Amino acid sequence: MKKEHIEAKKVIGIWVRTSNHEEQGIQDIQALWGRFMSEGIPNRIPGVLNTTIYSIYTEYEGDYTEPYTTVLGCEVDSLEDIPVGMKGLEIGGGDYTKLTATGNVKEGAIGSKWMEIWQSDLDRKYTTDFEVYDERAQNPDDVVVDIFVAIN
């Protein structure tokens, strides 16, 4: 774990409201990823700055056991033109703890890192947390995904 200061980023993408109750989040987020890829969502987002995909966790009703919103999207230059059915948001700048998940996505590489986060003593803000899927995440059998958790 490493503390980093992050500059604000604007992101547009598709979203789902979910919770971690009875693994609902896993099902909903997998379905969101399926839609994101099958519908070519990155190609429909205006003003995309790069090919990195962000999986953002925000609008928490409490801690990780309560409902939250997940947004899958791309960084953009502006939030002025948000397509119908998509959501625009800003990942707030500030202090984050950076963790890195590695391994096979289908074998739970990302989920197991989140379980580690949930069981940690991080002083979380529960504002906006996010995962970064860049060129190191192209092979689902051997991904490297950075996870940024907002901290006080």
Short mmCIF file of C-alpha atoms in Angstrom, two decimals, residues 38-136:
data_model
loop_
_atom_site.label_atom_id
_atom_site.label_comp_id
_atom_site.label_asym_id
_atom_site.label_seq_id
_atom_site.Cartn_x
_atom_site.Cartn_y
_atom_site.Cartn_z
CA SER A 38 -20.42 -5.62 -26.14
CA GLU A 39 -21.98 -2.18 -26.82
CA GLY A 40 -18.63 -0.52 -27.59
CA ILE A 41 -19.23 2.12 -24.92
CA PRO A 42 -15.69 3.62 -25.14
CA ASN A 43 -16.37 4.50 -28.79
CA ARG A 44 -19.59 6.31 -27.82
CA ILE A 45 -18.04 8.59 -25.18
CA PRO A 46 -17.21 12.09 -26.48
CA GLY A 47 -13.83 13.68 -25.77
CA VAL A 48 -12.02 10.55 -24.57
CA LEU A 49 -8.41 11.34 -23.63
CA ASN A 50 -6.87 7.84 -23.72
CA THR A 51 -7.66 4.10 -23.79
CA THR A 52 -7.60 3.60 -20.00
CA ILE A 53 -10.86 2.32 -18.51
CA TYR A 54 -11.91 3.40 -15.02
CA SER A 55 -14.14 1.38 -12.74
CA ILE A 56 -15.37 3.90 -10.18
CA TYR A 57 -17.16 3.29 -6.89
CA THR A 58 -19.03 6.32 -5.55
CA GLU A 59 -22.26 7.60 -3.98
CA TYR A 60 -21.77 5.31 -0.99
CA GLU A 61 -24.70 5.25 1.43
CA GLY A 62 -22.30 4.30 4.22
CA ASP A 63 -19.38 1.89 4.23
CA TYR A 64 -18.68 -0.98 1.82
CA THR A 65 -21.63 -2.97 3.20
CA GLU A 66 -24.13 -0.34 2.03
CA PRO A 67 -25.39 0.48 -1.51
CA TYR A 68 -23.11 2.40 -3.89
CA THR A 69 -22.84 3.31 -7.57
CA THR A 70 -20.32 1.77 -9.96
CA VAL A 71 -19.41 3.67 -13.12
CA LEU A 72 -17.39 2.09 -15.96
CA GLY A 73 -15.99 4.74 -18.22
CA CYS A 74 -13.15 6.70 -19.73
CA GLU A 75 -11.41 9.94 -18.86
CA VAL A 76 -12.69 12.88 -20.89
CA ASP A 77 -11.78 16.50 -21.47
CA SER A 78 -15.24 17.82 -20.53
CA LEU A 79 -18.50 16.83 -18.86
CA GLU A 80 -20.54 19.15 -21.08
CA ASP A 81 -21.74 16.48 -23.55
CA ILE A 82 -22.92 13.39 -21.66
CA PRO A 83 -24.74 10.90 -23.91
CA VAL A 84 -28.23 9.75 -22.91
CA GLY A 85 -28.03 6.75 -20.58
CA MET A 86 -24.53 7.61 -19.42
CA LYS A 87 -23.25 9.36 -16.32
CA GLY A 88 -20.54 11.98 -16.03
CA LEU A 89 -18.61 12.52 -12.83
CA GLU A 90 -15.40 13.89 -11.46
CA ILE A 91 -13.02 11.75 -9.49
CA GLY A 92 -12.08 14.22 -6.81
CA GLY A 93 -8.46 15.07 -6.36
CA GLY A 94 -6.91 14.25 -3.01
CA ASP A 95 -5.19 11.58 -1.00
CA TYR A 96 -5.61 7.94 -1.94
CA THR A 97 -4.05 4.66 -0.93
CA LYS A 98 -2.84 2.81 -4.02
CA LEU A 99 -2.97 -0.98 -4.08
CA THR A 100 -2.26 -3.24 -7.04
CA ALA A 101 -4.22 -6.36 -7.94
CA THR A 102 -2.47 -8.94 -10.12
CA GLY A 103 -3.46 -12.28 -11.58
CA ASN A 104 -6.40 -13.85 -13.36
CA VAL A 105 -9.60 -11.78 -13.44
CA LYS A 106 -11.81 -14.86 -13.78
CA GLU A 107 -10.16 -16.36 -10.70
CA GLY A 108 -10.99 -13.30 -8.60
CA ALA A 109 -7.79 -11.26 -8.73
CA ILE A 110 -9.66 -7.97 -8.32
CA GLY A 111 -12.25 -9.20 -5.84
CA SER A 112 -9.66 -10.71 -3.53
CA LYS A 113 -7.81 -7.38 -3.40
CA TRP A 114 -11.07 -5.64 -2.44
CA MET A 115 -11.62 -8.20 0.34
CA GLU A 116 -8.16 -7.30 1.62
CA ILE A 117 -9.14 -3.61 1.53
CA TRP A 118 -12.42 -4.27 3.36
CA GLN A 119 -10.58 -6.12 6.12
CA SER A 120 -7.85 -3.49 6.44
CA ASP A 121 -7.72 -0.61 8.89
CA LEU A 122 -7.58 2.07 6.16
CA ASP A 123 -9.20 5.35 7.26
CA ARG A 124 -11.51 5.46 4.22
CA LYS A 125 -13.50 8.49 3.10
CA TYR A 126 -16.15 6.52 1.16
CA THR A 127 -16.35 9.28 -1.45
CA THR A 128 -14.89 7.93 -4.70
CA ASP A 129 -12.62 4.90 -5.12
CA PHE A 130 -11.50 3.60 -8.49
CA GLU A 131 -9.66 0.92 -10.46
CA VAL A 132 -7.41 1.70 -13.43
CA TYR A 133 -7.46 -0.68 -16.41
CA ASP A 134 -4.61 0.46 -18.63
CA GLU A 135 -2.28 -1.39 -21.04
CA ARG A 136 -1.25 -3.73 -18.18
#
